[in-house]
Amino acid sequence: MSAPSPLSPAEARALVKAALSAASFEDVSLRVTARRTAYLRFAAGAPTTSGEASRFEVSVTAAKDGQVATVSGTGGDAASLQALVREAEALAKLAPKDPEHEPPLGPQQYAKVAARDAKTAEVGPEGRTEVVARVLKVAREAKLVASGIVEHEDGVTVLANRTGLFALHAGTEASLTTTMRTPDGKGSGWAGGSSHRLADLDASALARRAADKAAMSSQGAETLAPGAYTVVLEAQAVADLLGFLVSALQARAADEGRSFFSRPGGNAIGEALFDPRVTLRSDPTDPRWPSIPFAGDGLPLPTTTWIDRGMLKALAYSRFWARKQGKPALPAPRSIFLGPADPAEGKDLLELVRGVERGVLVTRFFYNRMLDPRQILATGLTRDGTFLIEQGKIARPVKNMRYNESPAALLKHLVAIGKPERTAGDGMVAVVPPLVAKEFHFASVSDAV
């Protein structure tokens, strides 16, 4: 028997009806999330901690005459929900006016998204143990020490209001990440992946990738001088940087002169800013990598091309900013697909390496922080496998380095592009390729492994 959803459509509608029956304001909205999560963590070559949890969270926003208040709680019974509605209305009467509050949306049409995998929803302790066992088997055979986590979630998100809006999304999500270390601690390798189907994650293949990196990186890391290098960034490293660019796809920041996409009197929509091989889009209905089809305010999330063959085609407009600028509202993306304009052009990682005379291969970045939003300039450190490339081959490991670079510059200085893959993310579906780029700036050397 398949696992029941944390919140069925019928249950969701009943909760919404019960909650909104207590409302006296016309503008009252609810956001409900019901989730079942589970994980198995491993370290020092063995399972360490395991857990399962069910969570129910609801937030209620009430508004009248521009005064807005939001309250939240965890009670799922009618009395608790109605109490939240009354509390939100009472607090709204005390709140200052919000000049950017928009009136409630009416009913909307949403794309049908098949994001819930029944088999992932059914996974229990035995299934998680089997995944971890495959990772640990690879580690033992390679005489490495493995750590990491496998986790999965079965969740439902509901939005509703008094003017007829009702949106429901059910989806599963699974991820596996592992770090392999040599016993002397000098070598480190990492691999990870995410999918709405746990079965998509090949634990043995991911473990072998991490093990290979750990073995290679233990062989006396060389110190490279800071400077500009040609780099081969694996897909995870690309995703780590690309998040800064995706966050910058905001029309308001651009129009107000606070963004890389700002221009005198407006923004850069229509400008060719990146290499013409680059296309960036979002699509919640993608059958391989589906995502939620609506934004936090209830607007549908359409399939959108943000960058088309190097040209900026769209920026996100909130409902407030769209009304002020006389533009249609367009929510920010919840999924990102970066790939070559011609899908046949994508190469695998080793092909990319073979095309580099001298450069640096980066597995991933961590401790990433924004330095300058006007340039989308970020900083962070390489981690878990950084190597020197010479004459098209991975020659030897190098010490980790701090980068100071912009994803905008990365996409402008593109040399070659690989085949997209789903990366390990923190909530957003990110399907991106490994890339080769020139003039990537490393600022200093780090002694950390």
XYZ file of C-alpha atoms in Angstrom:
449
model
C 0.000 0.000 0.000
C 1.353 3.418 -0.953
C 2.053 5.971 1.745
C -0.765 8.498 2.171
C -0.033 12.127 1.438
C 0.710 14.304 4.490
C -2.350 16.352 3.504
C -4.899 15.293 0.890
C -6.738 17.858 -1.276
C -9.973 17.096 0.581
C -8.293 17.575 3.959
C -6.690 20.800 2.758
C -9.987 22.256 1.559
C -11.662 21.335 4.829
C -8.917 23.073 6.830
C -9.120 26.170 4.654
C -12.906 26.316 4.955
C -12.751 25.946 8.725
C -10.082 28.613 9.119
C -11.623 31.211 6.823
C -15.042 30.818 8.434
C -13.631 32.825 11.351
C -12.527 35.750 9.156
C -14.258 39.121 9.191
C -11.803 40.865 6.826
C -12.173 40.358 3.087
C -8.391 40.055 2.680
C -7.334 36.976 4.655
C -4.976 34.359 3.248
C -3.436 31.116 4.504
C -0.272 29.212 3.752
C -0.187 25.620 4.991
C 2.716 23.185 4.767
C 2.546 19.563 5.859
C 5.738 17.511 5.628
C 7.155 14.151 6.555
C 10.948 14.137 6.622
C 13.487 11.424 7.331
C 17.253 11.094 7.268
C 20.190 8.830 8.022
C 23.517 10.469 8.769
C 26.834 8.621 8.641
C 30.346 9.535 9.783
C 33.671 7.840 10.487
C 32.610 5.068 8.138
C 29.394 4.073 9.946
C 25.767 5.192 10.415
C 25.469 7.601 13.324
C 22.044 9.215 13.645
C 18.634 8.583 12.144
C 15.361 10.393 12.443
C 11.836 10.874 11.142
C 9.530 13.817 11.748
C 6.112 15.095 10.734
C 5.536 18.830 10.670
C 2.474 20.976 10.149
C 2.864 24.735 9.840
C 0.368 27.419 8.966
C 0.651 31.174 8.534
C -2.275 33.563 8.275
C -2.075 37.042 6.771
C -4.877 39.534 7.335
C -5.115 42.992 5.769
C -7.559 45.877 5.844
C -7.151 49.444 4.604
C -3.452 48.803 3.945
C -2.743 47.505 7.450
C -1.248 44.005 7.345
C -0.259 41.380 9.915
C 0.912 37.784 9.695
C 0.874 35.166 12.445
C 1.922 31.533 12.370
C 1.318 28.339 14.301
C 1.506 24.568 14.231
C -1.997 23.512 15.230
C -3.993 21.733 12.532
C -7.409 21.584 14.186
C -10.206 24.007 13.340
C -10.060 25.833 16.672
C -6.322 26.525 16.364
C -6.657 27.769 12.792
C -9.570 30.034 13.637
C -7.650 31.461 16.585
C -4.788 32.368 14.232
C -7.192 34.144 11.881
C -8.663 36.198 14.716
C -5.180 37.022 16.020
C -3.995 38.153 12.585
C -7.003 40.433 12.184
C -6.506 41.919 15.646
C -2.829 42.643 14.987
C -3.562 44.119 11.557
C -5.689 46.802 13.222
C -2.580 47.878 15.160
C -0.112 47.704 12.262
C 1.146 50.684 10.243
C -0.023 50.872 6.647
C 2.002 48.919 4.108
C 2.087 50.961 0.879
C 3.201 47.910 -1.110
C 0.464 45.503 -0.068
C -1.500 44.199 -3.033
C -5.152 43.136 -2.998
C -5.809 39.390 -2.797
C -5.729 37.262 -5.915
C -8.793 35.456 -7.160
C -8.831 31.918 -8.549
C -5.810 31.036 -10.701
C -4.977 28.331 -13.227
C -1.892 26.261 -12.418
C 0.072 23.811 -14.506
C -0.278 20.171 -13.547
C 2.991 18.967 -12.048
C 3.792 15.336 -11.228
C 6.343 15.927 -8.478
C 5.357 13.295 -5.907
C 7.026 9.914 -6.273
C 5.096 7.251 -4.389
C 8.124 5.003 -3.906
C 10.133 7.829 -2.356
C 7.225 8.614 -0.036
C 7.234 4.969 1.113
C 10.962 4.730 1.937
C 11.600 3.609 5.504
C 14.678 2.984 7.667
C 15.640 -0.106 5.653
C 15.671 1.846 2.404
C 17.869 4.577 3.826
C 20.201 1.981 5.322
C 20.597 0.316 1.921
C 21.611 3.632 0.337
C 24.200 4.344 3.015
C 25.503 0.763 2.878
C 26.373 1.201 -0.804
C 28.359 4.349 -0.002
C 30.206 2.699 2.883
C 31.057 -0.342 0.759
C 32.864 1.883 -1.753
C 34.665 3.674 1.084
C 35.864 0.423 2.667
C 37.130 -0.935 -0.640
C 39.034 2.310 -1.272
C 40.335 2.423 2.330
C 38.707 5.822 2.867
C 36.607 7.324 5.654
C 33.098 8.304 4.549
C 30.628 10.763 6.019
C 27.428 12.271 4.706
C 23.658 12.123 4.796
C 20.739 10.689 2.872
C 17.460 12.506 3.443
C 14.041 12.662 1.854
C 10.777 14.526 2.258
C 7.129 14.087 1.345
C 5.455 17.475 1.471
C 2.336 19.440 0.594
C 2.029 23.219 0.245
C -1.356 24.955 0.180
C -2.245 28.600 -0.464
C -5.797 29.886 -0.087
C -7.750 33.081 0.584
C -11.270 34.440 0.950
C -11.479 35.583 -2.688
C -11.315 32.104 -4.180
C -7.621 31.356 -4.490
C -6.717 27.734 -3.823
C -3.363 26.245 -4.777
C -1.990 22.862 -3.745
C 1.328 21.256 -4.595
C 2.426 17.796 -3.477
C 5.990 16.686 -4.002
C 8.775 14.464 -2.771
C 12.459 15.376 -2.604
C 15.514 13.249 -1.884
C 19.211 13.990 -1.634
C 22.452 12.176 -0.957
C 25.781 13.832 -0.227
C 29.014 12.210 0.854
C 32.531 13.329 1.676
C 35.382 10.837 1.506
C 38.613 11.471 3.419
C 41.923 9.621 3.425
C 42.843 8.198 6.859
C 45.626 10.785 7.236
C 43.138 13.599 6.531
C 45.162 14.991 3.623
C 42.802 13.980 0.836
C 39.128 14.890 0.473
C 36.508 14.228 -2.175
C 32.810 15.061 -2.384
C 29.819 14.079 -4.465
C 26.104 14.653 -4.150
C 22.810 14.716 -5.961
C 19.116 15.499 -5.588
C 15.894 14.335 -7.208
C 12.211 13.967 -6.433
C 12.876 10.224 -6.815
C 15.288 8.572 -4.398
C 15.825 5.816 -6.963
C 17.436 8.378 -9.300
C 20.369 8.744 -6.909
C 23.039 6.174 -7.756
C 24.715 5.849 -4.363
C 27.553 3.665 -5.621
C 28.378 5.988 -8.518
C 28.325 9.067 -6.297
C 30.518 7.307 -3.748
C 33.033 6.290 -6.413
C 33.198 9.864 -7.652
C 33.941 11.129 -4.138
C 36.454 8.322 -3.553
C 38.340 9.067 -6.760
C 38.617 12.732 -5.776
C 39.863 11.850 -2.297
C 42.516 9.502 -3.646
C 43.754 12.031 -6.209
C 43.756 14.961 -3.792
C 45.928 13.164 -1.226
C 49.016 13.139 -3.428
C 50.903 16.192 -2.168
C 48.874 19.284 -3.014
C 50.761 22.001 -4.874
C 50.416 25.707 -4.084
C 49.272 27.834 -7.017
C 49.949 31.555 -7.086
C 46.816 33.721 -6.861
C 45.689 35.111 -10.192
C 43.383 34.579 -13.160
C 43.101 31.012 -14.446
C 41.146 29.006 -16.946
C 38.851 26.802 -14.862
C 36.791 23.690 -15.340
C 33.936 24.013 -12.860
C 31.982 20.869 -12.127
C 28.202 21.233 -12.143
C 27.987 21.672 -8.359
C 30.520 24.514 -8.447
C 28.521 26.177 -11.225
C 25.329 25.872 -9.166
C 27.078 27.313 -6.105
C 27.915 30.462 -8.098
C 24.809 30.650 -10.252
C 22.552 31.163 -7.250
C 23.893 34.691 -6.902
C 22.930 35.519 -10.494
C 19.470 33.990 -10.133
C 18.867 36.103 -7.013
C 19.817 39.187 -9.041
C 17.086 38.606 -11.642
C 14.874 41.236 -9.989
C 13.398 44.121 -11.981
C 12.988 46.390 -8.974
C 16.645 46.263 -7.957
C 17.615 46.861 -11.576
C 15.194 49.762 -12.064
C 16.329 51.378 -8.813
C 20.002 51.257 -9.815
C 21.055 48.603 -7.289
C 21.831 45.733 -9.634
C 24.189 44.373 -12.265
C 21.186 44.623 -14.575
C 20.647 48.351 -13.895
C 20.827 50.841 -16.735
C 20.152 54.595 -16.838
C 16.386 54.950 -16.710
C 15.680 51.231 -16.554
C 17.231 47.798 -16.892
C 19.233 45.621 -19.255
C 16.440 43.494 -20.747
C 17.257 42.981 -24.414
C 21.018 43.298 -24.023
C 23.464 40.570 -25.024
C 25.372 40.200 -21.747
C 26.698 36.654 -21.896
C 28.219 34.134 -24.253
C 25.696 33.298 -27.013
C 25.850 29.600 -26.068
C 24.158 30.335 -22.729
C 20.429 29.839 -22.195
C 18.818 30.046 -18.740
C 15.203 29.082 -18.192
C 12.775 27.883 -15.535
C 10.077 25.271 -16.004
C 8.053 23.787 -13.121
C 6.486 21.213 -15.458
C 9.720 19.580 -16.613
C 8.959 15.834 -16.385
C 12.436 14.852 -15.163
C 12.868 17.672 -12.651
C 9.443 19.075 -11.654
C 8.967 21.842 -9.106
C 6.222 23.843 -7.428
C 4.038 25.642 -10.040
C 3.104 28.721 -8.005
C 4.857 31.533 -6.169
C 4.459 32.444 -2.522
C 1.722 34.970 -3.303
C -0.255 32.491 -5.413
C 0.760 33.676 -8.873
C 1.341 30.846 -11.349
C 4.978 30.163 -12.211
C 5.164 30.060 -16.008
C 7.869 28.433 -18.080
C 10.232 31.375 -18.601
C 13.400 31.966 -20.585
C 15.486 34.417 -18.556
C 18.565 34.400 -20.789
C 18.243 33.372 -24.428
C 21.483 32.697 -26.308
C 23.317 35.191 -24.140
C 20.634 37.905 -24.181
C 18.770 38.950 -21.029
C 15.106 38.329 -21.825
C 13.285 38.702 -18.503
C 13.488 39.942 -14.927
C 11.132 39.073 -12.082
C 8.417 41.634 -11.256
C 6.542 41.477 -7.963
C 2.865 42.413 -8.181
C 3.586 45.775 -6.556
C 6.502 46.659 -8.817
C 4.686 45.415 -11.916
C 1.725 47.680 -11.156
C 4.000 50.650 -10.499
C 5.976 50.112 -13.709
C 3.013 49.155 -15.865
C 4.375 45.667 -16.523
C 2.925 42.176 -16.129
C 3.870 40.480 -12.887
C 6.414 37.672 -13.196
C 7.467 35.686 -10.113
C 11.080 34.775 -9.450
C 12.002 31.241 -10.546
C 11.854 28.184 -8.312
C 13.720 25.997 -10.787
C 16.701 26.795 -12.980
C 17.928 25.074 -16.126
C 21.228 26.322 -17.520
C 22.440 24.707 -20.689
C 23.857 25.183 -24.147
C 21.568 26.883 -26.643
C 22.161 23.788 -28.775
C 21.643 20.725 -26.522
C 23.858 18.630 -28.817
C 26.818 20.824 -27.890
C 27.090 19.658 -24.266
C 30.218 17.645 -23.468
C 31.000 15.346 -20.558
C 33.447 16.436 -17.872
C 36.479 14.552 -19.198
C 35.935 16.020 -22.666
C 35.995 19.479 -21.116
C 39.229 18.681 -19.275
C 40.851 17.370 -22.465
C 40.246 20.723 -24.125
C 42.222 22.706 -21.507
C 45.975 23.221 -21.945
C 46.463 24.569 -18.416
C 43.840 25.314 -15.822
C 42.175 24.399 -12.533
C 39.452 21.800 -11.982
C 37.058 22.722 -9.145
C 34.687 20.204 -7.554
C 32.619 22.703 -5.572
C 32.685 25.945 -3.584
C 31.637 26.618 -0.008
C 31.268 29.528 2.411
C 30.049 31.621 -0.514
C 29.174 35.247 0.188
C 28.157 38.278 -1.866
C 30.697 41.108 -2.065
C 29.128 43.592 -4.499
C 25.560 43.251 -5.853
C 26.276 45.750 -8.632
C 28.765 43.297 -10.129
C 27.250 40.134 -8.612
C 30.761 39.747 -7.224
C 31.010 36.819 -4.809
C 33.719 35.178 -2.734
C 34.203 31.710 -1.320
C 36.572 28.755 -1.146
C 37.195 25.690 -3.260
C 36.636 22.407 -1.453
C 36.869 18.610 -1.661
C 38.932 18.236 -4.806
C 40.846 21.016 -6.589
C 43.295 19.971 -9.296
C 45.756 21.389 -11.801
C 45.064 20.543 -15.444
C 48.017 20.317 -17.819
C 47.876 19.355 -21.489
C 44.298 18.139 -21.205
C 44.890 15.863 -18.217
C 44.313 16.116 -14.469
C 47.955 16.448 -13.397
C 47.993 16.793 -9.613
C 46.076 18.286 -6.671
C 46.474 21.902 -5.642
C 45.702 23.592 -2.355
C 42.284 25.115 -1.953
C 41.924 28.754 -2.930
C 39.649 31.686 -2.262
C 37.906 33.059 -5.325
C 36.616 36.573 -5.979
C 34.448 36.278 -9.065
C 31.071 37.051 -10.613
C 28.810 34.449 -12.220
C 28.039 37.115 -14.814
C 31.725 37.213 -15.766
C 31.811 33.419 -15.731
C 29.023 33.235 -18.323
C 30.672 35.954 -20.396
C 34.104 34.294 -20.423
C 32.756 30.884 -21.366
C 35.070 28.573 -23.305
C 33.072 25.326 -23.362
C 29.885 23.961 -21.878
C 28.986 20.484 -20.649
C 25.904 18.330 -20.231
C 23.444 19.593 -17.582
C 22.780 17.548 -14.444
C 20.684 17.975 -11.298
C 22.834 19.308 -8.474
C 22.508 19.033 -4.715
C 20.558 22.133 -3.740
C 18.899 23.893 -0.839
C 15.318 24.139 -2.035
C 15.597 25.220 -5.670
C 15.759 22.714 -8.488
C 19.058 23.514 -10.241
C 19.981 21.635 -13.410
C 23.275 23.007 -14.685
C 26.301 21.821 -16.677
C 30.007 21.811 -15.918
C 31.679 24.779 -17.599
C 35.066 25.872 -18.861
C 35.743 29.591 -18.463
C 38.784 31.812 -18.739
C 39.987 34.627 -16.475
C 38.551 33.188 -13.268
C 40.108 35.026 -10.330
C 41.627 33.303 -7.308
C 42.656 35.750 -4.583
C 44.561 33.665 -2.020
C 45.541 30.158 -0.934
C 43.848 28.207 1.868
C 45.558 25.450 3.852
C 42.232 23.803 4.679
C 41.642 20.362 3.127
